[in-house]
Coordinates of C-alpha atoms in Angstrom, one line a residue:
Chain Q
M1 CA 94.2 109.1 50.3
A2 CA 95.5 105.9 50.5
D3 CA 97.9 106.3 52.3
S4 CA 97.0 110.1 54.2
A5 CA 97.7 108.5 58.7
L6 CA 94.1 109.6 58.3
S7 CA 93.2 106.7 56.0
S8 CA 90.8 103.3 57.2
E9 CA 93.4 101.5 56.3
H10 CA 96.3 103.2 58.5
I11 CA 94.2 103.7 61.4
F12 CA 92.7 99.7 61.1
G13 CA 96.3 98.6 60.4
H14 CA 97.2 98.9 63.4
V15 CA 94.3 98.1 66.1
K16 CA 93.9 94.3 63.2
D17 CA 95.4 90.9 63.3
A18 CA 98.5 90.7 60.9
D19 CA 101.3 88.5 60.0
Y20 CA 103.9 91.0 60.7
F21 CA 104.8 93.4 63.5
H22 CA 104.6 97.1 63.1
F23 CA 107.6 99.3 64.4
P24 CA 109.3 102.0 64.1
R25 CA 110.6 102.7 60.4
A26 CA 114.1 103.8 63.1
F27 CA 114.0 100.4 64.7
P28 CA 117.1 98.2 63.7
V29 CA 114.1 95.6 63.0
G30 CA 111.8 95.1 60.1
D31 CA 111.4 96.2 57.1
D32 CA 111.2 99.3 55.1
N33 CA 108.2 100.6 57.4
G34 CA 108.5 99.3 60.1
H35 CA 106.8 95.8 59.1
L36 CA 108.1 92.5 60.6
Y37 CA 106.9 89.1 59.0
L38 CA 106.3 86.5 60.8
P39 CA 107.7 83.1 59.5
Q40 CA 105.1 80.8 57.3
P41 CA 106.3 77.7 57.5
L42 CA 102.8 75.5 57.6
R43 CA 100.4 79.0 55.2
L44 CA 99.3 77.0 52.0
E45 CA 99.3 78.3 49.0
E46 CA 95.6 77.5 48.2
P47 CA 93.6 79.4 49.8
I48 CA 90.7 77.7 51.5
A49 CA 87.6 79.8 51.4
L50 CA 85.4 78.2 54.2
V51 CA 81.7 79.8 54.1
K52 CA 80.6 80.3 49.6
I53 CA 77.1 81.3 49.9
P54 CA 76.0 82.2 46.5
G55 CA 75.0 86.3 46.9
M56 CA 76.5 85.8 50.4
E57 CA 79.2 88.4 49.9
A58 CA 79.5 90.6 53.2
V59 CA 79.4 86.9 54.3
N60 CA 81.1 85.4 52.0
N61 CA 83.6 87.7 52.9
M62 CA 82.9 88.1 57.4
V63 CA 84.6 84.0 57.2
E64 CA 88.1 84.9 55.6
P65 CA 89.7 81.7 54.4
V66 CA 91.8 79.3 56.3
D67 CA 95.5 79.8 55.5
L68 CA 97.5 78.3 58.5
K69 CA 99.0 82.2 58.6
L70 CA 100.8 82.3 61.5
T71 CA 99.6 86.4 62.9
K72 CA 100.8 88.9 65.6
F73 CA 97.9 88.1 67.3
M74 CA 99.0 84.3 67.7
V75 CA 102.1 85.1 69.0
L76 CA 100.8 87.1 71.2
E77 CA 98.3 84.8 72.8
V78 CA 101.1 81.9 72.7
A79 CA 103.4 84.5 75.6
I80 CA 100.2 85.6 77.4
A81 CA 99.9 81.5 78.0
I82 CA 103.3 80.7 79.1
L83 CA 103.2 83.9 81.0
A84 CA 100.3 82.8 82.8
A85 CA 101.3 79.1 83.3
V86 CA 104.6 80.7 84.8
I87 CA 102.7 83.1 87.4
F88 CA 100.5 80.7 88.4
I89 CA 102.1 78.0 88.6
R90 CA 104.9 79.6 90.5
L91 CA 101.9 81.6 92.3
A92 CA 100.9 77.8 94.0
G93 CA 104.1 76.3 95.3
K94 CA 103.6 78.9 97.0
I95 CA 100.4 78.8 98.4
A96 CA 100.0 75.0 98.8
N97 CA 103.6 75.5 100.8
G98 CA 101.0 77.3 103.5
G99 CA 101.4 80.5 105.4
R100 CA 100.8 83.6 105.1
P101 CA 100.9 86.0 101.7
R102 CA 104.5 87.7 102.1
G103 CA 105.1 90.4 98.7
R104 CA 103.2 92.4 96.9
W105 CA 103.2 89.9 94.3
W106 CA 101.7 86.7 95.9
N107 CA 99.1 89.8 97.6
L108 CA 98.4 90.9 94.3
L109 CA 97.7 87.6 93.2
E110 CA 95.9 86.3 95.8
T111 CA 93.5 89.3 96.2
F112 CA 92.7 89.2 92.7
L113 CA 92.0 85.6 92.5
L114 CA 90.2 85.7 95.7
F115 CA 88.3 88.7 94.0
I116 CA 86.1 85.8 91.8
R117 CA 86.1 83.4 94.1
N118 CA 84.6 85.2 96.9
E119 CA 82.5 88.2 94.7
V120 CA 81.8 86.5 91.0
A121 CA 81.9 83.1 90.5
R122 CA 80.5 82.2 95.0
P123 CA 77.0 85.5 94.5
A124 CA 76.4 83.3 91.0
I125 CA 76.4 79.6 91.4
G126 CA 76.2 78.6 94.6
H127 CA 77.6 76.0 96.2
D128 CA 78.9 74.6 93.2
A129 CA 81.3 77.4 92.5
D130 CA 84.2 76.1 93.6
K131 CA 84.5 73.7 90.5
F132 CA 83.9 76.1 87.7
L133 CA 86.6 78.2 89.4
P134 CA 89.6 77.3 87.5
F135 CA 87.7 77.5 84.1
L136 CA 86.7 81.8 85.9
W137 CA 89.9 82.0 87.1
T138 CA 91.4 81.2 82.9
M139 CA 89.3 83.1 81.5
F140 CA 89.3 86.5 83.3
F141 CA 93.4 86.2 83.4
F142 CA 93.8 85.2 79.9
I143 CA 91.6 88.3 78.4
L144 CA 93.5 90.5 81.1
G145 CA 96.5 89.6 79.6
C146 CA 95.0 90.3 75.8
N147 CA 93.5 93.2 76.3
L148 CA 97.0 94.7 78.6
M149 CA 98.9 93.5 75.7
G150 CA 97.4 96.4 73.6
M151 CA 97.9 99.0 76.2
V152 CA 102.3 98.0 75.4
P153 CA 103.9 99.7 72.3
W154 CA 103.6 98.1 69.1
L155 CA 101.8 95.0 70.6
G156 CA 98.7 94.3 70.3
A157 CA 94.9 93.3 72.0
P158 CA 93.8 89.9 70.7
S159 CA 91.1 90.8 72.0
G160 CA 90.2 93.3 69.8
S161 CA 89.6 90.4 67.6
L162 CA 85.9 88.3 66.2
A163 CA 88.0 85.5 66.6
V164 CA 89.3 85.4 69.6
T165 CA 86.6 87.1 72.0
G166 CA 83.8 84.3 69.7
V167 CA 86.1 80.9 70.5
L168 CA 86.2 82.5 74.4
A169 CA 82.6 82.7 74.4
L170 CA 81.9 80.4 72.7
A171 CA 83.8 78.3 75.2
T172 CA 81.6 79.8 77.8
F173 CA 78.6 78.5 75.9
L174 CA 80.0 74.9 76.2
T175 CA 80.3 75.1 79.3
V176 CA 77.0 76.8 80.4
I177 CA 74.8 73.6 78.6
G178 CA 77.7 71.7 79.9
A179 CA 77.6 72.2 83.5
G180 CA 73.0 72.3 83.0
M181 CA 73.2 69.4 81.2
A182 CA 75.3 67.6 84.2
K183 CA 73.4 69.4 86.3
M184 CA 69.4 70.1 85.1
G185 CA 70.1 66.2 83.4
P186 CA 70.3 66.2 79.4
I187 CA 67.0 66.8 78.1
G188 CA 66.0 68.7 81.7
F189 CA 68.4 71.3 80.6
W190 CA 66.8 71.5 77.6
I191 CA 63.1 71.4 78.7
G192 CA 64.0 73.4 81.4
Q193 CA 64.8 76.5 79.5
V194 CA 60.6 77.2 78.9
P195 CA 59.7 78.8 82.3
H196 CA 57.0 77.3 84.1
M197 CA 52.3 78.9 84.0
E198 CA 49.5 77.8 84.4
L199 CA 48.4 77.5 81.1
P200 CA 45.2 75.2 79.4
L201 CA 46.6 71.8 77.2
A202 CA 46.0 74.1 73.8
L203 CA 47.6 77.2 74.7
S204 CA 49.9 75.6 76.0
I205 CA 51.4 73.5 73.0
L206 CA 51.2 76.3 70.3
L207 CA 53.3 78.8 73.4
K208 CA 55.5 76.9 75.0
P209 CA 57.9 75.5 71.1
M210 CA 57.9 79.3 70.6
I211 CA 59.1 80.4 74.3
F212 CA 61.5 77.6 73.9
C213 CA 62.7 78.6 70.3
I214 CA 62.6 82.7 72.7
E215 CA 64.5 81.4 75.2
I216 CA 66.6 79.4 73.1
M217 CA 67.3 81.8 70.9
G218 CA 68.0 84.2 73.3
L219 CA 70.8 81.8 75.5
L220 CA 72.5 82.1 72.2
I221 CA 72.3 85.5 71.7
K222 CA 73.5 86.1 75.4
H223 CA 77.1 84.6 74.2
F224 CA 77.0 86.2 70.8
V225 CA 76.9 89.6 73.2
L226 CA 79.7 88.6 75.4
A227 CA 81.8 88.2 72.3
V228 CA 80.6 91.2 70.2
R229 CA 80.7 93.6 74.0
L230 CA 83.9 92.3 74.4
L231 CA 85.2 93.0 70.6
A232 CA 83.9 95.9 70.0
N233 CA 85.6 97.5 73.7
M234 CA 88.8 96.7 72.7
F235 CA 88.5 97.3 68.9
A236 CA 86.2 101.2 69.8
G237 CA 89.1 102.2 72.7
H238 CA 91.8 101.6 70.8
I239 CA 90.2 103.0 66.8
V240 CA 89.9 105.8 69.4
L241 CA 93.2 106.1 70.3
V242 CA 94.4 105.4 66.8
V243 CA 93.0 108.3 65.5
L244 CA 94.2 110.4 67.9
I245 CA 97.5 109.6 67.7
A246 CA 96.7 110.1 63.3
F247 CA 96.1 113.0 64.0
I248 CA 99.7 114.1 64.3
G249 CA 101.0 112.3 61.2
A250 CA 97.9 113.7 59.2
V251 CA 98.6 117.8 60.4
G252 CA 102.0 116.6 60.1
G253 CA 101.0 115.7 56.2
A254 CA 99.2 119.2 55.8
V255 CA 101.5 121.6 56.5
H256 CA 105.2 119.7 55.5
Q257 CA 106.8 121.7 58.7
Y258 CA 108.1 120.1 61.9
Y259 CA 108.2 123.4 63.9
H260 CA 104.2 125.1 62.4
P261 CA 102.8 125.6 65.2
L262 CA 99.6 124.0 64.3
F263 CA 101.9 121.0 64.0
V264 CA 102.6 121.4 67.3
G265 CA 99.5 122.7 68.8
V266 CA 98.3 119.9 67.3
S267 CA 100.4 116.8 68.9
L268 CA 100.4 117.9 72.3
A269 CA 97.1 117.4 72.9
S270 CA 97.1 114.5 70.7
I271 CA 99.3 112.9 73.7
F272 CA 97.8 114.4 76.8
G273 CA 94.0 113.2 74.9
A274 CA 95.5 109.2 74.0
T275 CA 97.7 109.6 77.6
A276 CA 94.5 110.6 79.1
L277 CA 92.1 107.8 76.9
S278 CA 95.4 105.5 78.1
L279 CA 94.5 105.9 81.3
L280 CA 90.6 104.9 80.5
E281 CA 92.3 102.1 78.2
L282 CA 93.7 100.6 81.4
F283 CA 90.6 100.8 83.8
V284 CA 87.8 98.8 80.7
A285 CA 90.8 96.2 80.6
F286 CA 90.8 95.5 83.8
L287 CA 87.4 95.9 83.5
Q288 CA 85.8 93.8 80.8
A289 CA 88.0 90.6 81.7
Y290 CA 86.0 91.5 84.9
I291 CA 82.9 92.3 83.3
F292 CA 82.8 89.0 80.8
T293 CA 84.2 87.2 84.2
F294 CA 81.2 87.6 85.7
L295 CA 78.5 87.3 83.3
S296 CA 80.3 83.7 82.2
A297 CA 79.5 82.8 85.9
L298 CA 76.1 84.0 85.7
F299 CA 74.9 82.4 83.1
I300 CA 76.7 79.1 84.7
G301 CA 75.0 80.0 88.0
M302 CA 70.9 80.3 86.0
A303 CA 72.1 77.8 83.7
V304 CA 72.5 75.4 87.5
H305 CA 69.9 76.6 89.5
P306 CA 67.3 77.8 87.0
H307 CA 64.8 79.8 87.8
Chain S
M1 CA 103.4 111.0 102.8
I2 CA 101.9 112.4 99.3
M3 CA 104.4 112.1 97.2
L4 CA 104.6 108.8 98.4
K5 CA 101.2 108.1 98.0
S6 CA 100.5 109.5 94.1
Q7 CA 104.3 107.3 92.8
P8 CA 103.0 104.9 91.2
I9 CA 100.7 107.3 90.0
A10 CA 102.7 109.4 88.5
L11 CA 105.3 107.2 87.6
L12 CA 101.9 105.0 85.2
F13 CA 101.3 108.6 83.6
M14 CA 104.1 108.8 83.1
G15 CA 104.8 105.7 81.2
L16 CA 101.9 105.7 79.1
F17 CA 102.6 109.3 78.5
V18 CA 106.3 108.0 77.0
F19 CA 103.6 105.3 74.6
S20 CA 102.2 107.6 73.4
L21 CA 105.4 109.7 73.1
L22 CA 106.6 106.9 71.5
A23 CA 103.4 106.2 69.2
T24 CA 104.2 109.4 68.2
C25 CA 107.5 108.2 66.9
Q26 CA 105.5 106.2 65.0
A27 CA 103.4 108.7 63.4
A28 CA 105.5 111.5 62.3
D29 CA 107.2 108.6 60.6
D30 CA 104.6 107.2 58.9
A31 CA 104.1 111.9 58.3
A32 CA 107.0 111.8 56.9
T33 CA 106.3 109.4 54.4
T34 CA 103.2 110.8 53.3
V35 CA 105.3 114.6 53.3
K36 CA 107.3 113.0 50.8
A37 CA 104.6 111.3 48.5
D38 CA 103.5 114.0 48.3
G39 CA 106.6 115.6 47.9
T40 CA 108.0 116.4 43.8
H41 CA 108.3 112.9 43.1
A42 CA 104.6 111.4 44.4
H43 CA 103.7 109.6 41.3
E44 CA 106.7 108.3 41.4
H45 CA 107.2 107.7 45.1
A46 CA 102.9 106.5 45.3
A47 CA 104.8 104.1 42.6
S48 CA 107.3 102.9 44.2
H49 CA 105.5 102.4 47.0
A50 CA 102.5 100.3 44.9
G51 CA 104.9 98.3 43.9
H52 CA 106.4 97.1 47.1
A53 CA 103.2 96.5 48.8
E54 CA 102.4 94.2 45.9
D55 CA 106.0 93.1 46.8
H56 CA 104.6 92.4 49.9
A57 CA 101.8 91.0 49.1
A58 CA 103.7 88.3 46.7
A59 CA 106.2 87.4 49.6
H60 CA 104.4 87.0 53.0
G61 CA 100.9 87.0 51.5
H62 CA 100.3 90.4 53.1
T63 CA 96.2 91.2 52.0
P64 CA 95.0 94.8 53.2
V65 CA 93.5 95.1 55.5
D66 CA 89.4 94.6 55.3
P67 CA 88.1 97.5 58.3
N68 CA 85.8 95.7 58.8
P69 CA 85.6 94.5 62.3
L70 CA 83.6 91.8 62.8
T71 CA 86.3 89.4 60.4
I72 CA 86.6 86.3 62.4
N73 CA 89.9 85.1 60.9
P74 CA 89.2 80.6 61.1
D75 CA 93.2 80.0 62.1
L76 CA 93.3 82.7 64.6
S77 CA 90.0 80.7 66.8
I78 CA 92.0 78.0 66.1
V79 CA 94.8 78.9 67.6
T80 CA 92.7 80.1 70.1
A81 CA 90.5 77.6 71.1
I82 CA 93.9 75.4 71.6
I83 CA 95.4 78.2 73.1
F84 CA 92.6 78.3 75.7
I85 CA 91.5 74.4 76.8
L86 CA 95.9 73.9 77.0
L87 CA 95.9 76.7 79.7
L88 CA 92.9 76.0 81.1
L89 CA 94.0 71.9 81.3
V90 CA 97.9 73.1 82.8
L91 CA 97.2 75.6 84.7
G92 CA 93.8 73.9 85.5
K93 CA 96.2 70.4 86.9
F94 CA 100.1 72.7 88.3
A95 CA 98.0 75.7 88.7
W96 CA 94.4 76.4 90.4
Q97 CA 94.0 72.8 92.2
P98 CA 96.8 73.6 94.4
I99 CA 95.9 76.5 95.1
I100 CA 92.4 76.0 95.8
A101 CA 94.0 72.9 98.1
G102 CA 96.0 75.6 99.8
L103 CA 93.6 78.2 100.0
D104 CA 91.1 75.6 101.5
A105 CA 94.1 74.8 104.2
R106 CA 94.5 77.8 105.1
E107 CA 90.5 78.9 105.6
Q108 CA 91.1 75.5 107.2
S109 CA 93.6 75.9 109.3
I110 CA 92.6 79.8 110.0
A111 CA 89.7 78.8 111.4
N112 CA 91.3 76.4 113.3
N113 CA 93.5 79.3 115.2
I114 CA 90.7 81.3 115.8
E115 CA 89.0 78.2 117.4
E116 CA 92.0 76.7 119.0
A117 CA 92.9 80.7 120.5
Q118 CA 89.0 81.1 121.6
R119 CA 89.4 78.8 123.6
V120 CA 92.7 79.0 125.3
N121 CA 91.5 82.0 126.3
E122 CA 88.5 81.0 127.6
N123 CA 90.5 78.9 129.2
A124 CA 92.7 82.0 130.4
K125 CA 90.5 83.0 132.2
K126 CA 89.1 80.0 134.0
I127 CA 92.3 80.5 135.4
T128 CA 92.6 83.6 135.8
Q129 CA 89.7 83.6 138.1
Q130 CA 90.6 80.4 139.9
Y131 CA 93.4 82.6 141.0
E132 CA 91.9 85.3 141.8
A133 CA 89.9 83.0 144.1
K134 CA 92.5 81.5 145.7
L135 CA 94.5 85.1 145.8
A136 CA 91.4 86.5 147.3
A137 CA 91.0 83.1 150.4
A138 CA 94.8 84.0 150.6
A139 CA 94.3 87.4 151.4
D140 CA 90.9 86.5 153.8
E141 CA 93.6 84.0 155.8
V142 CA 96.2 86.9 155.6
R143 CA 94.1 88.7 157.7
E144 CA 92.7 86.1 159.9
M145 CA 96.6 84.7 161.6
L146 CA 96.4 88.8 162.4
E147 CA 93.8 88.8 163.7
E148 CA 94.7 85.1 165.4
A149 CA 97.9 86.8 166.3
R150 CA 97.3 89.6 167.5
R151 CA 94.6 88.2 169.6
D152 CA 97.5 85.3 171.5
A153 CA 100.1 88.7 171.5
D154 CA 97.0 90.1 173.5
S155 CA 95.1 88.0 175.9
T156 CA 98.9 86.3 176.3
K157 CA 99.1 90.6 177.2
Q158 CA 96.8 89.4 179.7
R159 CA 98.2 86.9 181.1
V160 CA 101.7 87.8 182.6
I161 CA 100.1 90.6 184.0
A162 CA 97.0 89.0 185.5
E163 CA 100.5 86.3 186.9
A164 CA 102.7 89.7 188.3
H165 CA 99.6 91.1 189.7
E166 CA 99.1 87.3 191.8
A167 CA 102.6 87.8 192.4
A168 CA 102.7 91.1 193.9
K169 CA 99.5 89.7 196.1
A170 CA 101.7 86.9 196.8
E171 CA 104.6 88.4 198.1
Q172 CA 102.4 91.3 199.3
D173 CA 100.2 88.0 201.6
R174 CA 103.8 86.8 202.5
A175 CA 104.5 89.4 204.6
L176 CA 101.6 91.1 205.4
R177 CA 101.3 86.9 207.3
E178 CA 104.6 87.0 208.4
I179 CA 104.1 90.3 209.7
E180 CA 101.1 89.1 211.0
L181 CA 103.3 86.3 212.7
A182 CA 106.2 87.9 214.1
K183 CA 103.8 90.5 216.3
Y184 CA 101.5 86.5 217.6
E185 CA 104.9 85.7 218.6
A186 CA 106.5 89.0 220.6
L187 CA 102.9 89.5 221.7
H188 CA 102.5 85.9 223.1
E189 CA 106.5 86.5 224.8
L190 CA 105.4 89.5 226.2
S191 CA 101.9 88.2 227.2
N192 CA 104.8 85.3 228.8
K193 CA 106.8 87.4 230.7
G194 CA 104.3 89.4 231.9
V195 CA 102.1 86.6 233.3
N196 CA 105.6 85.5 234.9
L197 CA 106.6 88.4 236.0
A198 CA 102.5 89.0 237.5
I199 CA 103.0 85.9 239.3
D200 CA 106.4 86.6 240.7
L201 CA 105.1 89.7 242.1
A202 CA 101.9 88.2 243.6
G203 CA 104.0 85.2 245.6
Q204 CA 106.2 87.8 246.6
F205 CA 102.3 89.4 248.3
I206 CA 101.1 86.2 249.1
H207 CA 104.4 85.0 250.4
K208 CA 102.8 81.9 249.9
E209 CA 104.3 79.1 248.4
I210 CA 102.5 77.4 246.0
Q211 CA 103.6 74.2 243.9
V212 CA 104.4 73.3 240.4
D213 CA 100.6 72.6 239.6
D214 CA 99.6 75.2 241.6
H215 CA 102.1 77.8 238.8
Q216 CA 100.2 75.9 235.7
N217 CA 96.7 76.6 236.5
L218 CA 97.2 79.8 237.5
I219 CA 98.3 80.8 234.2
K220 CA 95.4 78.9 232.7
N221 CA 93.2 81.1 234.1
A222 CA 95.0 84.2 234.2
L223 CA 96.3 82.4 230.3
Q224 CA 92.0 82.1 229.4
N225 CA 91.2 85.5 231.5
F226 CA 94.0 86.5 228.6
P227 CA 92.2 88.6 226.2
Q228 CA 92.7 87.6 222.9
N229 CA 94.5 90.1 220.8

């Protein structure tokens, strides 16, 4: 079963990061399997394992060793960054020259920018909102780019990887802490994590450290969930798409005939199902970029204006 | 109209459909391999495939896929962090700052334009009111002038009529006076002639020579006794 179209090896291989791009075998690129391998100029011969906790194999396996391997998602992220830079630096030139927005692209991009400014940043953060706009705008468009890359055939969604969403959530976490400490003072921010309560001194000494620990854990979990939410949405959506498409391969492998009614029926159902799910995925790509940005703005707002 | 509106959606749907078809090609491709693998050379092929995979693993470090979605590739994390920070810096400097400044400037200019338009509008309203008042005053003035002209014309007419009446009256009076005078002169002459005739007759009757003084006395007496009319 290792070579079946529905094997986990196959399915996850289409969604997870890899050191190759996967094209159809009919394409004149790549090897016999349609794999176009990336050049590896920096790859270490001996990978360095970062986490080695004895007896915690699950954790050890979760963090892959450092081997400086160039992967598909890295290439896609660079492409997204270059695309975003080109688009928005050109847009900035137009906006800075003044005048009203002309043309579909200009209006479309401005709609995004103004939506995040007027409907996300300003209501969530308040009068300091414009200071955090560069962060929120970059976050939104980077995530949107990562999500939309998953809608392009033979590419993939870098946001379907915890390494990427984790770093983005970490960026939000650091921004939240930085903004909070800049506003409330380095110590005031941490003290401010404990809500104000009218308690007798004895109870206060007992309870406040516990509440502090809970609040800090809440702060960490909040941002961890931010990463997992985006990961799960992108990963799961693409897994479902791959499974739907893989049904065709699985049935083909079972009936051995391209004109078999079962093969034709399943193929048609799969194609229509995948088309419908792709529409949903397109929506989810925008929705999750918005949710991540919105929650980042909300967390920043909570750090800057406690209670 | 409906066609036009639904066009982008139809295009999107078609695009996704084509994408699905392409994905199907790949799946069918995979199936073909599987079909072959399940065929007569199954063991041989599987063996060669496995060998192939090992070759790949050796050549490219292609480790088998771990289906755990929660694995973290630290390399990817580091690269992502670097890309994100660079993107934030580059966009912040060359895109977001000019965009924020441009949007603020546009907002300010729109606000200024609205304010200016309101001011100009107020001004225009004020000027319109002024002109309307002026127009009303002018209309009053015109009415006044017309009234005055009519009054002037009336009075001129009255005067001309009065003058004509007066002239006619004067002419009439003069004619009457002349008639009166002529009548008087005629009467006077008649009376003189009558007196002389009477004196001549009387002188003849009394046969007495009367002096000039007596004549005159007699005329005077006769005139005094002569009726005025």
